[in-house]
mmCIF file of N, CA and C in Angstrom:
data_model
loop_
_atom_site.group_PDB
_atom_site.id
_atom_site.type_symbol
_atom_site.label_atom_id
_atom_site.label_comp_id
_atom_site.label_asym_id
_atom_site.label_seq_id
_atom_site.Cartn_x
_atom_site.Cartn_y
_atom_site.Cartn_z
ATOM 1 N N MET O 98 25.628 -13.668 -86.765
ATOM 2 C CA MET O 98 26.979 -14.518 -86.649
ATOM 3 C C MET O 98 27.188 -15.436 -87.586
ATOM 4 N N LEU O 99 25.949 -16.023 -88.233
ATOM 5 C CA LEU O 99 26.400 -17.048 -89.205
ATOM 6 C C LEU O 99 27.208 -16.654 -90.293
ATOM 7 N N TRP O 100 26.483 -15.246 -90.948
ATOM 8 C CA TRP O 100 27.220 -14.798 -91.981
ATOM 9 C C TRP O 100 28.756 -14.152 -91.647
ATOM 10 N N PHE O 101 28.979 -13.871 -90.245
ATOM 11 C CA PHE O 101 30.179 -13.702 -90.013
ATOM 12 C C PHE O 101 31.340 -14.712 -90.193
ATOM 13 N N LEU O 102 30.876 -15.831 -89.491
ATOM 14 C CA LEU O 102 31.633 -17.033 -89.726
ATOM 15 C C LEU O 102 31.751 -17.356 -91.006
ATOM 16 N N HIS O 103 30.850 -17.396 -92.042
ATOM 17 C CA HIS O 103 30.754 -17.918 -93.227
ATOM 18 C C HIS O 103 32.296 -17.365 -93.971
ATOM 19 N N LEU O 104 31.871 -15.669 -93.809
ATOM 20 C CA LEU O 104 32.929 -14.715 -94.443
ATOM 21 C C LEU O 104 34.335 -14.722 -93.825
ATOM 22 N N ALA O 105 34.356 -15.008 -92.425
ATOM 23 C CA ALA O 105 35.674 -15.389 -91.907
ATOM 24 C C ALA O 105 36.631 -16.543 -92.581
ATOM 25 N N CYS O 106 35.592 -17.520 -92.588
ATOM 26 C CA CYS O 106 36.043 -18.941 -93.258
ATOM 27 C C CYS O 106 36.463 -18.464 -94.527
ATOM 28 N N GLN O 107 35.743 -17.904 -95.520
ATOM 29 C CA GLN O 107 36.391 -17.402 -96.986
ATOM 30 C C GLN O 107 37.717 -16.832 -96.738
ATOM 31 N N LYS O 108 37.841 -15.951 -95.732
ATOM 32 C CA LYS O 108 39.211 -15.498 -95.665
ATOM 33 C C LYS O 108 40.431 -16.250 -94.971
ATOM 34 N N LYS O 109 39.767 -17.511 -94.461
ATOM 35 C CA LYS O 109 40.856 -18.320 -93.893
ATOM 36 C C LYS O 109 41.002 -17.994 -92.382
ATOM 37 N N TRP O 110 40.246 -16.876 -91.919
ATOM 38 C CA TRP O 110 40.413 -16.794 -90.450
ATOM 39 C C TRP O 110 39.670 -17.641 -89.851
ATOM 40 N N LEU O 111 40.389 -18.321 -88.636
ATOM 41 C CA LEU O 111 39.596 -19.228 -87.870
ATOM 42 C C LEU O 111 38.883 -18.853 -86.522
ATOM 43 N N VAL O 112 37.709 -18.638 -86.549
ATOM 44 C CA VAL O 112 37.099 -17.893 -85.350
ATOM 45 C C VAL O 112 37.086 -18.945 -84.448
ATOM 46 N N GLU O 113 37.787 -18.408 -83.130
ATOM 47 C CA GLU O 113 37.863 -19.393 -81.862
ATOM 48 C C GLU O 113 36.625 -19.213 -80.843
ATOM 49 N N ARG O 114 36.215 -17.964 -80.916
ATOM 50 C CA ARG O 114 35.009 -17.706 -79.869
ATOM 51 C C ARG O 114 34.317 -16.256 -80.461
ATOM 52 N N TYR O 115 33.386 -16.532 -80.401
ATOM 53 C CA TYR O 115 32.127 -15.214 -80.697
ATOM 54 C C TYR O 115 31.437 -15.209 -79.707
ATOM 55 N N VAL O 116 31.340 -14.033 -79.102
ATOM 56 C CA VAL O 116 30.280 -13.833 -77.719
ATOM 57 C C VAL O 116 29.806 -12.409 -78.039
ATOM 58 N N ASP O 117 28.390 -12.434 -77.893
ATOM 59 C CA ASP O 117 27.774 -11.326 -78.245
ATOM 60 C C ASP O 117 26.889 -10.760 -77.265
ATOM 61 N N GLU O 118 26.940 -9.487 -76.709
ATOM 62 C CA GLU O 118 25.734 -9.239 -75.681
ATOM 63 C C GLU O 118 25.002 -8.083 -76.267
ATOM 64 N N ALA O 119 23.924 -8.450 -76.596
ATOM 65 C CA ALA O 119 22.884 -7.612 -77.090
ATOM 66 C C ALA O 119 22.286 -6.701 -76.081
ATOM 67 N N LEU O 120 22.093 -5.416 -76.748
ATOM 68 C CA LEU O 120 21.208 -4.352 -75.667
ATOM 69 C C LEU O 120 20.054 -3.964 -76.705
ATOM 70 N N GLY O 121 18.818 -4.090 -76.276
ATOM 71 C CA GLY O 121 17.629 -3.615 -76.906
ATOM 72 C C GLY O 121 16.975 -2.377 -76.228
ATOM 73 N N VAL O 122 16.433 -1.486 -76.838
ATOM 74 C CA VAL O 122 15.784 -0.420 -76.494
ATOM 75 C C VAL O 122 14.408 -0.444 -76.717
ATOM 76 N N LEU O 123 13.553 -0.505 -75.472
ATOM 77 C CA LEU O 123 12.009 -0.584 -75.585
ATOM 78 C C LEU O 123 11.411 0.681 -75.800
ATOM 79 N N ASP O 124 10.895 1.173 -76.911
ATOM 80 C CA ASP O 124 10.353 2.305 -76.855
ATOM 81 C C ASP O 124 8.688 2.336 -77.095
ATOM 82 N N LYS O 125 7.998 2.399 -75.983
ATOM 83 C CA LYS O 125 6.527 2.155 -75.779
ATOM 84 C C LYS O 125 6.355 0.845 -76.191
ATOM 85 N N THR O 126 5.969 0.506 -77.534
ATOM 86 C CA THR O 126 5.352 -0.822 -77.545
ATOM 87 C C THR O 126 6.106 -1.544 -78.674
ATOM 88 N N TRP O 127 7.480 -1.264 -79.086
ATOM 89 C CA TRP O 127 8.388 -2.113 -79.883
ATOM 90 C C TRP O 127 9.681 -1.638 -79.390
ATOM 91 N N ILE O 128 10.606 -2.465 -80.040
ATOM 92 C CA ILE O 128 12.200 -2.475 -79.823
ATOM 93 C C ILE O 128 12.509 -1.603 -80.864
ATOM 94 N N SER O 129 12.914 -0.361 -80.531
ATOM 95 C CA SER O 129 13.435 0.495 -81.674
ATOM 96 C C SER O 129 14.896 0.563 -81.972
ATOM 97 N N LYS O 130 15.786 0.020 -81.137
ATOM 98 C CA LYS O 130 16.914 0.027 -81.276
ATOM 99 C C LYS O 130 17.758 -1.264 -80.789
ATOM 100 N N VAL O 131 18.386 -1.918 -81.452
ATOM 101 C CA VAL O 131 19.458 -2.930 -81.052
ATOM 102 C C VAL O 131 20.980 -2.829 -81.337
ATOM 103 N N THR O 132 21.534 -2.858 -80.374
ATOM 104 C CA THR O 132 23.208 -2.867 -80.273
ATOM 105 C C THR O 132 23.701 -4.091 -80.000
ATOM 106 N N LEU O 133 24.277 -4.546 -81.029
ATOM 107 C CA LEU O 133 25.289 -5.745 -80.856
ATOM 108 C C LEU O 133 26.704 -5.442 -80.581
ATOM 109 N N ARG O 134 27.389 -6.408 -79.471
ATOM 110 C CA ARG O 134 28.687 -5.947 -79.206
ATOM 111 C C ARG O 134 29.410 -7.066 -79.306
ATOM 112 N N PRO O 135 29.690 -7.693 -80.268
ATOM 113 C CA PRO O 135 30.317 -9.125 -80.484
ATOM 114 C C PRO O 135 31.708 -8.788 -80.080
ATOM 115 N N VAL O 136 32.232 -9.846 -79.396
ATOM 116 C CA VAL O 136 33.711 -9.928 -79.007
ATOM 117 C C VAL O 136 34.083 -11.212 -79.939
ATOM 118 N N VAL O 137 35.030 -11.143 -80.379
ATOM 119 C CA VAL O 137 35.457 -12.282 -81.159
ATOM 120 C C VAL O 137 37.151 -12.447 -80.894
ATOM 121 N N SER O 138 37.431 -14.076 -81.032
ATOM 122 C CA SER O 138 38.889 -14.156 -80.805
ATOM 123 C C SER O 138 39.211 -15.126 -82.012
ATOM 124 N N PHE O 139 40.185 -15.091 -82.540
ATOM 125 C CA PHE O 139 40.854 -16.060 -83.496
ATOM 126 C C PHE O 139 42.029 -16.998 -83.264
ATOM 127 N N ALA O 140 41.988 -18.061 -83.632
ATOM 128 C CA ALA O 140 43.177 -19.001 -83.541
ATOM 129 C C ALA O 140 43.893 -18.451 -84.639
ATOM 130 N N GLY O 141 44.966 -18.650 -84.424
ATOM 131 C CA GLY O 141 46.268 -18.421 -85.464
ATOM 132 C C GLY O 141 46.240 -16.912 -85.971
ATOM 133 N N THR O 142 46.508 -16.238 -86.995
ATOM 134 C CA THR O 142 46.891 -14.830 -87.238
ATOM 135 C C THR O 142 45.338 -14.336 -87.496
ATOM 136 N N PRO O 143 45.114 -13.318 -86.575
ATOM 137 C CA PRO O 143 43.720 -12.642 -86.467
ATOM 138 C C PRO O 143 43.824 -11.748 -87.814
ATOM 139 N N PRO O 144 42.648 -11.249 -88.176
ATOM 140 C CA PRO O 144 42.460 -10.094 -88.976
ATOM 141 C C PRO O 144 43.015 -8.775 -88.160
ATOM 142 N N THR O 145 43.505 -7.543 -89.069
ATOM 143 C CA THR O 145 43.524 -6.529 -88.479
ATOM 144 C C THR O 145 42.567 -5.887 -87.823
ATOM 145 N N ALA O 146 42.627 -4.707 -87.314
ATOM 146 C CA ALA O 146 41.321 -4.342 -86.735
ATOM 147 C C ALA O 146 40.499 -3.668 -87.782
ATOM 148 N N GLN O 147 41.033 -3.099 -88.819
ATOM 149 C CA GLN O 147 40.186 -2.649 -89.857
ATOM 150 C C GLN O 147 39.615 -3.860 -90.857
ATOM 151 N N GLU O 148 40.207 -4.773 -90.848
ATOM 152 C CA GLU O 148 39.729 -6.064 -91.765
ATOM 153 C C GLU O 148 38.656 -6.604 -90.611
ATOM 154 N N HIS O 149 38.825 -6.651 -89.323
ATOM 155 C CA HIS O 149 37.714 -7.216 -88.483
ATOM 156 C C HIS O 149 36.289 -6.307 -88.510
ATOM 157 N N ALA O 150 36.654 -5.013 -88.528
ATOM 158 C CA ALA O 150 35.575 -4.107 -88.724
ATOM 159 C C ALA O 150 34.711 -4.156 -90.093
ATOM 160 N N ALA O 151 35.589 -4.443 -91.152
ATOM 161 C CA ALA O 151 34.915 -4.584 -92.550
ATOM 162 C C ALA O 151 34.324 -5.806 -92.472
ATOM 163 N N LEU O 152 34.803 -7.010 -91.996
ATOM 164 C CA LEU O 152 33.986 -8.252 -91.904
ATOM 165 C C LEU O 152 32.718 -8.148 -91.193
ATOM 166 N N HIS O 153 32.730 -7.452 -90.252
ATOM 167 C CA HIS O 153 31.185 -7.411 -89.289
ATOM 168 C C HIS O 153 30.454 -6.469 -90.349
ATOM 169 N N GLU O 154 30.882 -5.422 -90.938
ATOM 170 C CA GLU O 154 30.190 -4.803 -91.716
ATOM 171 C C GLU O 154 29.355 -5.385 -92.875
ATOM 172 N N ARG O 155 30.131 -6.223 -93.489
ATOM 173 C CA ARG O 155 29.705 -7.229 -94.936
ATOM 174 C C ARG O 155 28.731 -8.194 -94.135
ATOM 175 N N ALA O 156 29.186 -8.707 -93.017
ATOM 176 C CA ALA O 156 28.129 -9.749 -92.136
ATOM 177 C C ALA O 156 26.824 -8.915 -92.156
ATOM 178 N N HIS O 157 26.924 -7.853 -91.666
ATOM 179 C CA HIS O 157 25.702 -7.071 -91.249
ATOM 180 C C HIS O 157 24.641 -6.806 -92.495
ATOM 181 N N GLU O 158 25.401 -6.297 -93.678
ATOM 182 C CA GLU O 158 24.791 -5.965 -94.798
ATOM 183 C C GLU O 158 23.976 -7.312 -95.401
ATOM 184 N N LYS O 159 24.412 -8.482 -95.001
ATOM 185 C CA LYS O 159 24.032 -9.794 -95.525
ATOM 186 C C LYS O 159 23.181 -10.458 -94.515
ATOM 187 N N CYS O 160 22.843 -9.764 -93.383
ATOM 188 C CA CYS O 160 21.862 -10.452 -92.452
ATOM 189 C C CYS O 160 20.591 -10.398 -92.671
ATOM 190 N N PHE O 161 19.998 -11.348 -92.930
ATOM 191 C CA PHE O 161 18.573 -11.513 -93.291
ATOM 192 C C PHE O 161 17.691 -10.991 -92.111
ATOM 193 N N ILE O 162 17.987 -11.045 -90.808
ATOM 194 C CA ILE O 162 17.261 -10.504 -89.934
ATOM 195 C C ILE O 162 17.296 -9.350 -89.784
ATOM 196 N N ALA O 163 18.701 -8.569 -89.647
ATOM 197 C CA ALA O 163 18.720 -7.198 -89.709
ATOM 198 C C ALA O 163 17.981 -6.482 -90.901
ATOM 199 N N ASN O 164 18.079 -7.034 -92.078
ATOM 200 C CA ASN O 164 17.284 -6.531 -93.088
ATOM 201 C C ASN O 164 15.880 -6.682 -93.330
ATOM 202 N N SER O 165 15.584 -7.179 -92.449
ATOM 203 C CA SER O 165 13.867 -7.547 -92.280
ATOM 204 C C SER O 165 12.994 -7.058 -91.339
ATOM 205 N N VAL O 166 13.811 -6.064 -90.474
ATOM 206 C CA VAL O 166 13.103 -5.525 -89.383
ATOM 207 C C VAL O 166 13.204 -3.982 -89.515
ATOM 208 N N LYS O 167 11.978 -3.149 -88.894
ATOM 209 C CA LYS O 167 12.260 -1.696 -88.788
ATOM 210 C C LYS O 167 13.474 -1.434 -87.914
ATOM 211 N N THR O 168 13.724 -2.000 -86.998
ATOM 212 C CA THR O 168 14.509 -1.869 -85.646
ATOM 213 C C THR O 168 15.939 -1.254 -86.327
ATOM 214 N N GLU O 169 16.547 -0.350 -85.739
ATOM 215 C CA GLU O 169 17.980 0.161 -86.114
ATOM 216 C C GLU O 169 18.748 -0.817 -85.367
ATOM 217 N N VAL O 170 19.495 -1.642 -86.228
ATOM 218 C CA VAL O 170 20.583 -2.640 -85.657
ATOM 219 C C VAL O 170 22.107 -2.158 -85.978
ATOM 220 N N ARG O 171 22.633 -1.641 -84.609
ATOM 221 C CA ARG O 171 24.053 -1.268 -84.722
ATOM 222 C C ARG O 171 24.919 -2.315 -84.509
ATOM 223 N N VAL O 172 26.120 -2.609 -84.534
ATOM 224 C CA VAL O 172 27.282 -3.395 -84.420
ATOM 225 C C VAL O 172 28.425 -2.558 -84.166
ATOM 226 N N GLU O 173 29.052 -3.293 -82.568
ATOM 227 C CA GLU O 173 29.968 -2.405 -82.327
ATOM 228 C C GLU O 173 30.928 -3.640 -81.813
ATOM 229 N N PRO O 174 31.628 -4.053 -82.858
ATOM 230 C CA PRO O 174 32.666 -5.105 -82.713
ATOM 231 C C PRO O 174 33.695 -4.850 -82.008
ATOM 232 N N ARG O 175 34.353 -6.064 -81.130
ATOM 233 C CA ARG O 175 35.510 -5.797 -80.571
ATOM 234 C C ARG O 175 36.502 -7.062 -80.485
ATOM 235 N N LEU O 176 37.691 -6.737 -80.938
ATOM 236 C CA LEU O 176 38.726 -8.097 -80.752
ATOM 237 C C LEU O 176 39.107 -8.353 -79.474
ATOM 238 N N ALA O 177 39.166 -10.060 -79.080
ATOM 239 C CA ALA O 177 39.274 -10.175 -77.783
ATOM 240 C C ALA O 177 40.917 -9.981 -77.562
#
């Protein structure tokens, strides 16, 4: 989320609300997959659906936690 907010700020998009409902899959002794489903609303002019998806993709690429675990991390973003 922090990378997302930073990248949105660089593009001059004002995030009004960011809510994420994560879902994890426990595979015997470890969490093998996490799906993040962030719902984001913007004040003013929001990004297009393509820009929004690309923003999440860039934030995910930069995420320290996602890059530090063996767990598969998926992001399924939605605009509010």
